[in-house]
Short mmCIF file of C-alpha atoms in Angstrom, two decimals:
data_model
loop_
_atom_site.label_atom_id
_atom_site.label_comp_id
_atom_site.label_asym_id
_atom_site.label_seq_id
_atom_site.Cartn_x
_atom_site.Cartn_y
_atom_site.Cartn_z
CA MET A 10 -162.40 -20.62 13.08
CA ARG A 11 -161.52 -18.70 9.94
CA THR A 12 -160.47 -21.26 7.33
CA VAL A 13 -158.60 -20.06 4.25
CA CYS A 14 -158.07 -22.33 1.25
CA ILE A 15 -154.64 -21.60 -0.21
CA ILE A 16 -153.99 -22.82 -3.75
CA GLN A 17 -150.35 -23.49 -4.56
CA ALA A 18 -149.73 -22.26 -8.14
CA ARG A 19 -146.76 -21.53 -10.38
CA MET A 20 -146.10 -21.26 -14.10
CA GLY A 21 -142.98 -23.36 -13.76
CA SER A 22 -143.37 -27.11 -14.21
CA THR A 23 -140.71 -29.60 -15.24
CA ARG A 24 -143.09 -31.77 -17.23
CA LEU A 25 -145.74 -29.29 -18.41
CA PRO A 26 -144.58 -25.66 -18.20
CA GLY A 27 -147.37 -23.08 -17.95
CA LYS A 28 -150.00 -25.72 -17.22
CA VAL A 29 -151.96 -23.56 -14.75
CA LEU A 30 -152.94 -21.17 -17.56
CA MET A 31 -153.71 -23.89 -20.11
CA ASP A 32 -157.24 -24.05 -21.47
CA ILE A 33 -159.82 -26.53 -20.19
CA ALA A 34 -163.13 -26.14 -22.04
CA GLY A 35 -162.88 -22.36 -22.32
CA LYS A 36 -161.26 -21.47 -18.99
CA THR A 37 -157.75 -21.76 -17.63
CA MET A 38 -156.86 -24.52 -15.20
CA ILE A 39 -156.37 -22.07 -12.34
CA GLU A 40 -159.84 -20.62 -12.94
CA ARG A 41 -161.34 -24.10 -12.77
CA VAL A 42 -159.57 -24.80 -9.48
CA VAL A 43 -160.44 -21.44 -7.89
CA GLU A 44 -164.10 -21.73 -8.87
CA ARG A 45 -164.31 -25.24 -7.43
CA ALA A 46 -162.45 -24.24 -4.25
CA ARG A 47 -164.90 -21.37 -3.71
CA ARG A 48 -167.70 -23.93 -3.46
CA ILE A 49 -166.08 -25.79 -0.53
CA ALA A 50 -168.41 -25.54 2.46
CA GLY A 51 -166.62 -24.27 5.55
CA VAL A 52 -164.01 -22.24 3.66
CA ASP A 53 -164.10 -18.50 4.29
CA ASP A 54 -161.68 -17.32 1.61
CA VAL A 55 -159.68 -18.71 -1.32
CA VAL A 56 -156.18 -17.38 -2.06
CA VAL A 57 -153.75 -18.16 -4.88
CA ALA A 58 -150.20 -18.46 -3.53
CA THR A 59 -147.57 -17.97 -6.22
CA SER A 60 -143.96 -16.82 -6.36
CA LEU A 61 -142.14 -13.52 -6.73
CA GLY A 62 -140.48 -14.80 -9.89
CA THR A 63 -141.13 -12.82 -13.08
CA GLY A 64 -142.29 -16.01 -14.73
CA ASP A 65 -145.40 -15.89 -12.56
CA ASP A 66 -146.34 -12.33 -13.55
CA THR A 67 -148.87 -13.59 -16.12
CA LEU A 68 -150.55 -15.71 -13.45
CA VAL A 69 -150.78 -12.70 -11.15
CA ASP A 70 -152.22 -10.65 -14.03
CA LEU A 71 -155.02 -13.19 -14.40
CA CYS A 72 -155.69 -13.12 -10.65
CA VAL A 73 -156.00 -9.33 -10.80
CA GLN A 74 -158.32 -9.51 -13.81
CA ARG A 75 -160.57 -12.09 -12.14
CA GLY A 76 -160.47 -10.51 -8.70
CA TYR A 77 -158.81 -13.53 -7.07
CA PRO A 78 -156.97 -12.78 -3.81
CA TYR A 79 -153.31 -13.75 -4.21
CA PHE A 80 -150.00 -13.75 -2.39
CA ARG A 81 -146.48 -13.76 -3.82
CA GLY A 82 -143.64 -15.35 -1.89
CA ASP A 83 -140.45 -17.33 -2.12
CA GLU A 84 -140.10 -19.34 -5.31
CA ASN A 85 -138.61 -22.43 -3.66
CA ASP A 86 -139.65 -22.15 -0.01
CA VAL A 87 -143.32 -23.00 -0.47
CA LEU A 88 -143.84 -23.48 3.27
CA ASP A 89 -142.82 -19.87 3.87
CA ARG A 90 -145.07 -18.81 0.99
CA TYR A 91 -148.03 -20.55 2.63
CA LEU A 92 -147.27 -18.90 5.94
CA GLY A 93 -147.16 -15.49 4.29
CA ALA A 94 -150.47 -16.08 2.53
CA ALA A 95 -152.09 -17.40 5.72
CA ARG A 96 -150.94 -14.43 7.79
CA GLN A 97 -151.92 -11.86 5.19
CA HIS A 98 -155.42 -13.30 4.88
CA ARG A 99 -155.96 -13.82 8.62
CA ALA A 100 -156.26 -17.60 8.50
CA GLU A 101 -156.78 -19.54 11.71
CA ALA A 102 -156.82 -22.80 9.75
CA VAL A 103 -155.34 -23.47 6.33
CA ALA A 104 -156.81 -25.80 3.71
CA ARG A 105 -154.16 -26.73 1.14
CA VAL A 106 -154.91 -27.67 -2.46
CA THR A 107 -152.83 -27.32 -5.62
CA ALA A 108 -153.51 -25.62 -8.94
CA ASP A 109 -152.98 -28.76 -11.03
CA CYS A 110 -156.17 -30.43 -9.76
CA PRO A 111 -159.02 -29.11 -11.96
CA LEU A 112 -161.32 -31.98 -10.91
CA LEU A 113 -161.08 -30.93 -7.26
CA ASP A 114 -164.41 -31.92 -5.71
CA PRO A 115 -165.89 -29.31 -3.33
CA GLU A 116 -167.89 -32.04 -1.59
CA VAL A 117 -164.79 -34.15 -0.92
CA SER A 118 -162.78 -31.14 0.27
CA ALA A 119 -165.68 -30.04 2.48
CA THR A 120 -165.62 -33.45 4.16
CA VAL A 121 -161.98 -32.91 5.15
CA VAL A 122 -162.73 -29.37 6.37
CA ARG A 123 -165.75 -30.56 8.38
CA GLU A 124 -163.92 -33.50 9.97
CA PHE A 125 -161.08 -31.16 10.91
CA ALA A 126 -163.51 -28.71 12.54
CA GLU A 127 -165.38 -31.44 14.42
CA LYS A 128 -162.46 -33.57 15.64
CA SER A 129 -159.77 -30.88 16.10
CA PRO A 130 -156.69 -32.81 14.94
CA GLU A 131 -153.44 -31.04 14.19
CA TYR A 132 -153.56 -32.26 10.60
CA ALA A 133 -156.39 -33.75 8.53
CA SER A 134 -156.22 -35.00 4.97
CA ASN A 135 -157.50 -37.51 2.45
CA THR A 136 -153.94 -38.37 1.38
CA LEU A 137 -152.49 -40.14 4.42
CA GLU A 138 -154.12 -43.34 3.18
CA ARG A 139 -155.01 -42.94 -0.48
CA THR A 140 -158.55 -44.07 -1.26
CA TYR A 141 -159.66 -41.08 -3.35
CA PRO A 142 -158.59 -40.49 -6.94
CA ARG A 143 -155.32 -38.55 -7.08
CA GLY A 144 -156.25 -34.96 -7.81
CA LEU A 145 -158.82 -34.52 -5.03
CA ASP A 146 -156.07 -33.97 -2.46
CA THR A 147 -157.09 -31.72 0.44
CA GLU A 148 -155.17 -31.04 3.64
CA VAL A 149 -156.22 -28.90 6.61
CA LEU A 150 -154.18 -27.79 9.60
CA PRO A 151 -154.25 -24.99 12.19
CA LEU A 152 -152.12 -21.93 11.59
CA GLU A 153 -150.16 -22.61 14.79
CA VAL A 154 -149.04 -26.01 13.47
CA LEU A 155 -148.00 -24.43 10.18
CA GLU A 156 -146.05 -21.87 12.23
CA ILE A 157 -144.24 -24.67 14.07
CA ALA A 158 -143.28 -26.23 10.74
CA GLY A 159 -142.11 -22.85 9.49
CA ARG A 160 -139.79 -22.41 12.47
CA GLU A 161 -138.44 -25.95 12.72
CA ALA A 162 -138.43 -27.52 9.26
CA MET A 163 -134.90 -27.53 7.88
CA GLU A 164 -134.94 -30.15 5.13
CA LYS A 165 -135.40 -28.83 1.60
CA ALA A 166 -138.22 -31.32 0.97
CA ASP A 167 -140.09 -30.05 4.04
CA ARG A 168 -139.88 -26.45 2.82
CA GLU A 169 -140.93 -27.50 -0.67
CA HIS A 170 -143.90 -29.72 0.23
CA VAL A 171 -145.44 -27.56 3.02
CA THR A 172 -147.05 -30.25 5.21
CA ARG A 173 -144.41 -33.00 4.96
CA PHE A 174 -142.81 -31.91 8.25
CA VAL A 175 -146.15 -32.51 10.01
CA TRP A 176 -147.44 -35.76 8.52
CA ARG A 177 -144.06 -37.46 8.87
CA GLN A 178 -144.29 -37.04 12.67
CA PRO A 179 -147.42 -38.92 13.80
CA HIS A 180 -145.79 -39.36 17.23
CA ARG A 181 -145.81 -35.59 17.67
CA PHE A 182 -148.88 -34.34 15.79
CA ARG A 183 -152.42 -35.74 15.94
CA LEU A 184 -153.21 -36.82 12.38
CA LEU A 185 -156.68 -37.54 10.99
CA SER A 186 -157.04 -39.66 7.86
CA ILE A 187 -160.17 -39.19 5.74
CA ARG A 188 -160.97 -42.31 3.70
CA ARG A 189 -163.42 -43.13 0.94
CA GLU A 190 -165.55 -46.22 1.57
CA VAL A 191 -164.59 -47.75 -1.80
CA ASP A 192 -160.93 -47.36 -2.76
CA GLN A 193 -160.63 -45.40 -6.03
CA SER A 194 -156.99 -44.40 -5.65
CA ARG A 195 -156.04 -46.06 -8.93
CA HIS A 196 -157.52 -43.09 -10.80
CA ARG A 197 -155.22 -40.20 -11.72
CA TRP A 198 -156.99 -36.83 -12.06
CA THR A 199 -154.12 -34.44 -11.41
CA VAL A 200 -152.33 -32.69 -14.30
CA ASP A 201 -148.57 -33.13 -14.70
CA THR A 202 -148.35 -34.21 -18.34
CA VAL A 203 -150.03 -33.76 -21.71
CA GLU A 204 -151.75 -37.11 -21.16
CA ASP A 205 -153.23 -35.92 -17.86
CA LEU A 206 -154.44 -32.74 -19.53
CA ALA A 207 -156.01 -34.70 -22.37
CA LEU A 208 -158.07 -36.76 -19.93
CA VAL A 209 -159.27 -33.73 -17.99
CA ARG A 210 -160.21 -31.89 -21.17
CA ARG A 211 -162.18 -34.88 -22.40
CA LEU A 212 -164.13 -35.04 -19.14
CA TYR A 213 -164.96 -31.33 -19.12
CA ASN A 214 -165.99 -31.39 -22.76
CA GLU A 215 -168.22 -34.40 -22.13
CA PHE A 216 -169.97 -32.82 -19.15
CA GLY A 217 -170.27 -29.42 -20.83
CA LYS A 218 -170.35 -27.73 -17.42
CA ASP A 219 -168.19 -27.22 -14.35
CA GLU A 220 -170.45 -28.50 -11.59
CA PHE A 221 -169.94 -32.26 -11.57
CA ASN A 222 -168.67 -34.41 -8.73
CA THR A 223 -166.49 -37.45 -8.11
CA ASP A 224 -169.27 -40.01 -8.45
CA GLU A 225 -170.33 -38.52 -11.78
CA VAL A 226 -166.77 -38.71 -13.10
CA LEU A 227 -166.43 -42.30 -11.94
CA SER A 228 -169.71 -43.19 -13.65
CA LEU A 229 -168.56 -41.57 -16.89
CA LEU A 230 -165.25 -43.42 -16.78
CA ALA A 231 -167.07 -46.68 -16.10
CA ALA A 232 -169.05 -46.05 -19.29
CA HIS A 233 -165.83 -45.24 -21.18
CA PRO A 234 -163.17 -47.51 -19.60
CA ASP A 235 -160.75 -46.81 -22.45
CA TRP A 236 -160.47 -43.19 -21.27
CA VAL A 237 -158.64 -44.32 -18.14
CA SER A 238 -155.79 -45.56 -20.32
CA ILE A 239 -155.13 -42.02 -21.62
CA ASN A 240 -152.85 -41.29 -18.65
CA ALA A 241 -152.56 -44.75 -17.11
CA ASN A 242 -148.81 -44.92 -17.75
CA VAL A 243 -147.95 -41.59 -16.15
CA GLU A 244 -145.79 -42.01 -13.05
CA GLN A 245 -146.39 -39.75 -10.08
CA LYS A 246 -143.42 -37.64 -9.00
CA LYS A 247 -141.94 -38.59 -5.63
CA THR A 248 -142.71 -36.40 -2.62
#
């Protein structure tokens, strides 16, 4: 099964505009995410899915410069954008991650991809029951299920959040929840605010490299518990 990892990315952000091109230890956030996504075992291709809006032209320019496959689609209908990217890049299964997660762990994402391949659910993720730090979010579903959502989803929130139509119907779709043995969901490693960005930058600067995993980050934060407070008061936006 050809699995394509599609990274949702836009320059627009209500709380931190342009965040995907902001610097993290010498590289932009989107570069960090793409490079990490390319190390996910079981993924055949990685595609950046952005919008047709002129505000995303600079993001596309970077993709062209770096040789990243990309797709441009509807600015607000992200579900349709994902479908377009999946079709263009011949996906049979789609792994969904977002561009504001520069601590994305290839090992964690590979676990979701592997469990999906082995157990053949209609949706697999590590977000149904949160036990992983926020920012390692990975979802996988077959193209045919994404196609069903594309045809039937009518609510604005379902078009905007891509998989919401599927995971809100456990009576219809077979869902697989991937859990971490020890619950670490209290940690926030996604980037929505300047505080989130400050934490991520501190971690990258401390490691001095890109190839570190979840356990290494947790160990570093255990050694510097005050770092967790950098973005502890940031509230997650509602889905």
